[in-house]
PDB file of C-alpha atoms in Angstrom:
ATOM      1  CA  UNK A 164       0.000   0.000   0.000  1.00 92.00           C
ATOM      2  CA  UNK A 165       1.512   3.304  -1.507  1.00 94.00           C
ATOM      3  CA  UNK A 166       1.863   5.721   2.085  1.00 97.00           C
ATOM      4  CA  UNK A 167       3.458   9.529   2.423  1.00 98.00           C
ATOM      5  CA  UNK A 168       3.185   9.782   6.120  1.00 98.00           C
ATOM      6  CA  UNK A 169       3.982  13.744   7.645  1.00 98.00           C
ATOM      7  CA  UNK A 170       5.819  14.566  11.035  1.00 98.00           C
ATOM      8  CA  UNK A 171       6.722  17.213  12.595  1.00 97.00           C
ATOM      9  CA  UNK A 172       4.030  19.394  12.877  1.00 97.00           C
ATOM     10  CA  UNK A 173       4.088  21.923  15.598  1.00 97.00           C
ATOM     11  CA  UNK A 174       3.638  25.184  17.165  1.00 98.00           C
ATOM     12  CA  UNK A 175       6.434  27.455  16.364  1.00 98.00           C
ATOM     13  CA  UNK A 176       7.497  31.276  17.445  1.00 98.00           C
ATOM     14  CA  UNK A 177       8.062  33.976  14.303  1.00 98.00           C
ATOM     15  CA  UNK A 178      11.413  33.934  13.607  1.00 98.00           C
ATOM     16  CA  UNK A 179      11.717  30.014  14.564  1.00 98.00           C
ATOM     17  CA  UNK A 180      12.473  27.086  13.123  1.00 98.00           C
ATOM     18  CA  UNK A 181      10.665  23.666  12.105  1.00 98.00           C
ATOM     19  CA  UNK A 182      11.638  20.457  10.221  1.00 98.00           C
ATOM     20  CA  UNK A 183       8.919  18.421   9.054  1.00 98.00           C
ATOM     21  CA  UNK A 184       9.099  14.855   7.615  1.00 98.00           C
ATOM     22  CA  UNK A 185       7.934  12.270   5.687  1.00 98.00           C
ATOM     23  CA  UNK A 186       8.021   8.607   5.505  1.00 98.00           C
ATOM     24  CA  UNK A 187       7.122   6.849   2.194  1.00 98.00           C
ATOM     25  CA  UNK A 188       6.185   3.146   2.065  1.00 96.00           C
ATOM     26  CA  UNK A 189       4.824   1.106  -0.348  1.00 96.00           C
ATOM     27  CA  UNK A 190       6.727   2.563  -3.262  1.00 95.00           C
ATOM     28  CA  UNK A 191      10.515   4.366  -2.933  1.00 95.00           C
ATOM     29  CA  UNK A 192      11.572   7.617  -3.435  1.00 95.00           C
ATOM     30  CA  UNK A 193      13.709   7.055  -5.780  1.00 93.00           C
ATOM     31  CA  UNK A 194      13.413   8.241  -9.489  1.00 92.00           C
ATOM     32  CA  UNK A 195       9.927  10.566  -7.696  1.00 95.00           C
ATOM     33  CA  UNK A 196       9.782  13.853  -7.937  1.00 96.00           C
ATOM     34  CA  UNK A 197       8.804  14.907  -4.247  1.00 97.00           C
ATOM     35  CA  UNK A 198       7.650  18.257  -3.185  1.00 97.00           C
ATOM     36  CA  UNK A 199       5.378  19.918  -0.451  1.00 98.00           C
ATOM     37  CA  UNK A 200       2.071  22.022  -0.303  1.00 98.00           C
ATOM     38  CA  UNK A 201       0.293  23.839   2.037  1.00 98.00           C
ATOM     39  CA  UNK A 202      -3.551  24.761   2.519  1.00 98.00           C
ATOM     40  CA  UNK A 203      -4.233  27.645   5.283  1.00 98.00           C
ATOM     41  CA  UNK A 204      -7.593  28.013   6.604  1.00 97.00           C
ATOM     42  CA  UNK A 205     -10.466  28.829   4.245  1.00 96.00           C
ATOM     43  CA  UNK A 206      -7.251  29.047   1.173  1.00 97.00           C
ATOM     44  CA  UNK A 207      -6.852  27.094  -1.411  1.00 96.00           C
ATOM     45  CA  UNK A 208      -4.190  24.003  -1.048  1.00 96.00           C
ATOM     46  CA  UNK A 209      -0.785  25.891  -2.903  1.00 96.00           C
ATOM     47  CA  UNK A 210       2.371  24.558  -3.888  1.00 97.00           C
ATOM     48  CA  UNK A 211       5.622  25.282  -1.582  1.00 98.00           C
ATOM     49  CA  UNK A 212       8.717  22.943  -2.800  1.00 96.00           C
ATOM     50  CA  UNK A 213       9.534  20.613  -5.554  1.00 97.00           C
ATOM     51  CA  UNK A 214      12.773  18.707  -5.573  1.00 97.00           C
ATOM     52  CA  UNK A 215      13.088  17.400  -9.489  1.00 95.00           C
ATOM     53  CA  UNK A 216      14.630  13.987 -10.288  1.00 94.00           C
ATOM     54  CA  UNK A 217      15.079  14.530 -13.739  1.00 92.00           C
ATOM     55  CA  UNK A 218      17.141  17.411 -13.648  1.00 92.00           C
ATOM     56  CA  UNK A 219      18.559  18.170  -9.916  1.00 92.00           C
ATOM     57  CA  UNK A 220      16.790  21.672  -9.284  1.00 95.00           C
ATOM     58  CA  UNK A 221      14.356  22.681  -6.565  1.00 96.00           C
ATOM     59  CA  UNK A 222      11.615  24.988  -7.449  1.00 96.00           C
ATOM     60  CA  UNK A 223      10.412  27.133  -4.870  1.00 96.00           C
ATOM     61  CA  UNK A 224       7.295  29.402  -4.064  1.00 96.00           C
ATOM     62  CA  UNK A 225       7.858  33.477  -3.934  1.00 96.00           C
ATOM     63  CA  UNK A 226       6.103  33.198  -0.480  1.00 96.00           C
ATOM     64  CA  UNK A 227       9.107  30.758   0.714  1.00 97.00           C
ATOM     65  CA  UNK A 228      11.892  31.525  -1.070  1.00 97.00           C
ATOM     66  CA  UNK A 229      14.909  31.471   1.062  1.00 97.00           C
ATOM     67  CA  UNK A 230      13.713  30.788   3.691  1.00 98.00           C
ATOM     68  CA  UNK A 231      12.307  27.093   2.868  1.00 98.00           C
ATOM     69  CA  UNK A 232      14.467  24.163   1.842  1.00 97.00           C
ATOM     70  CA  UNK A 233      13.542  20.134   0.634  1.00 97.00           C
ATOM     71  CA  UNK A 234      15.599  17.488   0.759  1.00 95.00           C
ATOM     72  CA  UNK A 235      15.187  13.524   0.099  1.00 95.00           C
ATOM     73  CA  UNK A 236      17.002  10.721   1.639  1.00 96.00           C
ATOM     74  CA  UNK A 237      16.327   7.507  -0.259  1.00 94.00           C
ATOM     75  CA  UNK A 238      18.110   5.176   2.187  1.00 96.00           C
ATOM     76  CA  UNK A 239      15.722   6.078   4.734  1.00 97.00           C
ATOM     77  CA  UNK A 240      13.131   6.773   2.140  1.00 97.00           C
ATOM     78  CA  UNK A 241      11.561   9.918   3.396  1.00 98.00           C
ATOM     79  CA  UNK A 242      11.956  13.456   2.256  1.00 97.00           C
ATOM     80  CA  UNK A 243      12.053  16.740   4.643  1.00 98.00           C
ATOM     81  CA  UNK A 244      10.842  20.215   4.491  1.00 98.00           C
ATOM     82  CA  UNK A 245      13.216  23.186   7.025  1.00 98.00           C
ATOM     83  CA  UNK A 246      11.902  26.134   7.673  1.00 98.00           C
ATOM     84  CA  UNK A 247      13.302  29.116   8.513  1.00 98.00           C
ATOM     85  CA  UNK A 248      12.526  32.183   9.652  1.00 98.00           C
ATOM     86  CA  UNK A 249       8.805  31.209  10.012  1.00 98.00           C
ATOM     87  CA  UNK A 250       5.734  33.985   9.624  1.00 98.00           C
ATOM     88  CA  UNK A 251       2.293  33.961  11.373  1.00 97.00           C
ATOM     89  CA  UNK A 252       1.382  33.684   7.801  1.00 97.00           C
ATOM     90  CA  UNK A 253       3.425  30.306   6.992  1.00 98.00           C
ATOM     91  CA  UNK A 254       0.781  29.079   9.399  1.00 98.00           C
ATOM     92  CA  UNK A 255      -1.156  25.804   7.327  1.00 98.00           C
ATOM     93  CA  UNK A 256      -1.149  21.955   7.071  1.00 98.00           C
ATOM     94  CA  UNK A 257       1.413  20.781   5.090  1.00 98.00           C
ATOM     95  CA  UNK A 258       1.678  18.130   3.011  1.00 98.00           C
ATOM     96  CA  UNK A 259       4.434  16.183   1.388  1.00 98.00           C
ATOM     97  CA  UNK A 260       3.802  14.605  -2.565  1.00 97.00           C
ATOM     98  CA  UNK A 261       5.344  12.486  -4.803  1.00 97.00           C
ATOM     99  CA  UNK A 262       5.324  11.940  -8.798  1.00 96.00           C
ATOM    100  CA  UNK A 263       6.293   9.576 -10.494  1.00 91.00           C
ATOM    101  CA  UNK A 264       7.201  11.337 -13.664  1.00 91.00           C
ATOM    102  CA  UNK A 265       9.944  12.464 -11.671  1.00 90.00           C
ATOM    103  CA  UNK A 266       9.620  16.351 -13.014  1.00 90.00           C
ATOM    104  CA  UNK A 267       7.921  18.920 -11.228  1.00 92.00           C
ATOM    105  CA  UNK A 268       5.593  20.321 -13.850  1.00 89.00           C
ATOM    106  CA  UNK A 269       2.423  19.366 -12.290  1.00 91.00           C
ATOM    107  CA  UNK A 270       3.335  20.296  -9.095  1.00 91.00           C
ATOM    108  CA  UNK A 271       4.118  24.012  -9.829  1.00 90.00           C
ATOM    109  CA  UNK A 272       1.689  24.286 -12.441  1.00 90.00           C
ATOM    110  CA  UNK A 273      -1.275  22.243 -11.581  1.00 89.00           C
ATOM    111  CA  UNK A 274      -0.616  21.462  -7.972  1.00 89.00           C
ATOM    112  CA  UNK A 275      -0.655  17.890  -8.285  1.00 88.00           C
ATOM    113  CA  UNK A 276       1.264  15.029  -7.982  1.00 93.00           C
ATOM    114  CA  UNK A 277       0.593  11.600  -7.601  1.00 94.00           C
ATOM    115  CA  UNK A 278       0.853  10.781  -4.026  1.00 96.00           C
ATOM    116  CA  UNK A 279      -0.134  12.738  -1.131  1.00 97.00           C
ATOM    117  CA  UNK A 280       0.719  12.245   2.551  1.00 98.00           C
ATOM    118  CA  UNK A 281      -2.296  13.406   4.834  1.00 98.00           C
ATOM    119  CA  UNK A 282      -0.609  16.743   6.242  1.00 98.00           C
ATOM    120  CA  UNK A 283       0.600  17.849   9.828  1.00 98.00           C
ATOM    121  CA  UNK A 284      -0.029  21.120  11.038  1.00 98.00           C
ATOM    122  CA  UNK A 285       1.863  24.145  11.321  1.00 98.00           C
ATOM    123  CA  UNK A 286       1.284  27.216  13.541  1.00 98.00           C
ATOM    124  CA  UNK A 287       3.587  30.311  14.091  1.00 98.00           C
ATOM    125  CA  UNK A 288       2.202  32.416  16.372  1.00 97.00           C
ATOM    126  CA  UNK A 289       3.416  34.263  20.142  1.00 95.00           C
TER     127      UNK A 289
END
């Protein structure tokens, strides 16, 4: 059974830090595109991160750039998401995605992929 499981979910000071996680079973990693999303309250779900297999790059949102960073380790087969410098409006759930076309065109265009982990929740308030 194909799984994207989230961690790390918490409530976080602005200015602070969080790394989320996510655990894949049931399929690897490897040769996926994997990326995250968000959806804040009474938004639309939008696209954060994509790390691309096919060519190596990471495409990032405006709303996170530089401040957000993915990264993948297949050994362990999950993929994380640090953040940086968090805002009261980075608040959301989060949600980690994988595609197995291994590019991130969907993702950044159409904001889908084909697997979707089930979210974990992020707050950054004082």
């Amino acid at each position: 059974q194909v799984q994207l499981v989230e961690s790390g979910g918490n409530l976080v000071q602005p200015g602070g830090s969080l790394r989320l996680s996510c655990a894949a079973s049931g399929f690897t990693l490897n040769g996926n595109a994997v990326g995250w999303f968000r959806q804040a309250a009474g938004k639309e779900r939008e696209f954060v991160l994509c790390l691309d297999n096919s060519n190596g790059q990471t495409y990032t949102s405006h709303a996170v750039k530089g401040r957000f960073g993915i990264s993948r380790d297949i050994a362990k087969n999950q993929m994380y998401l640090q953040m940086d410098s968090l805002e009261p409006e980075d608040t959301a759930v989060y949600y980690c995605a994988a595609d197995s076309h291994g590019n991130c065109m969907r993702a950044q265009f159409l904001n889908m992929m084909d697997y979707w982990g089930k979210g974990t929740l992020v707050t950054v308030s004082s």
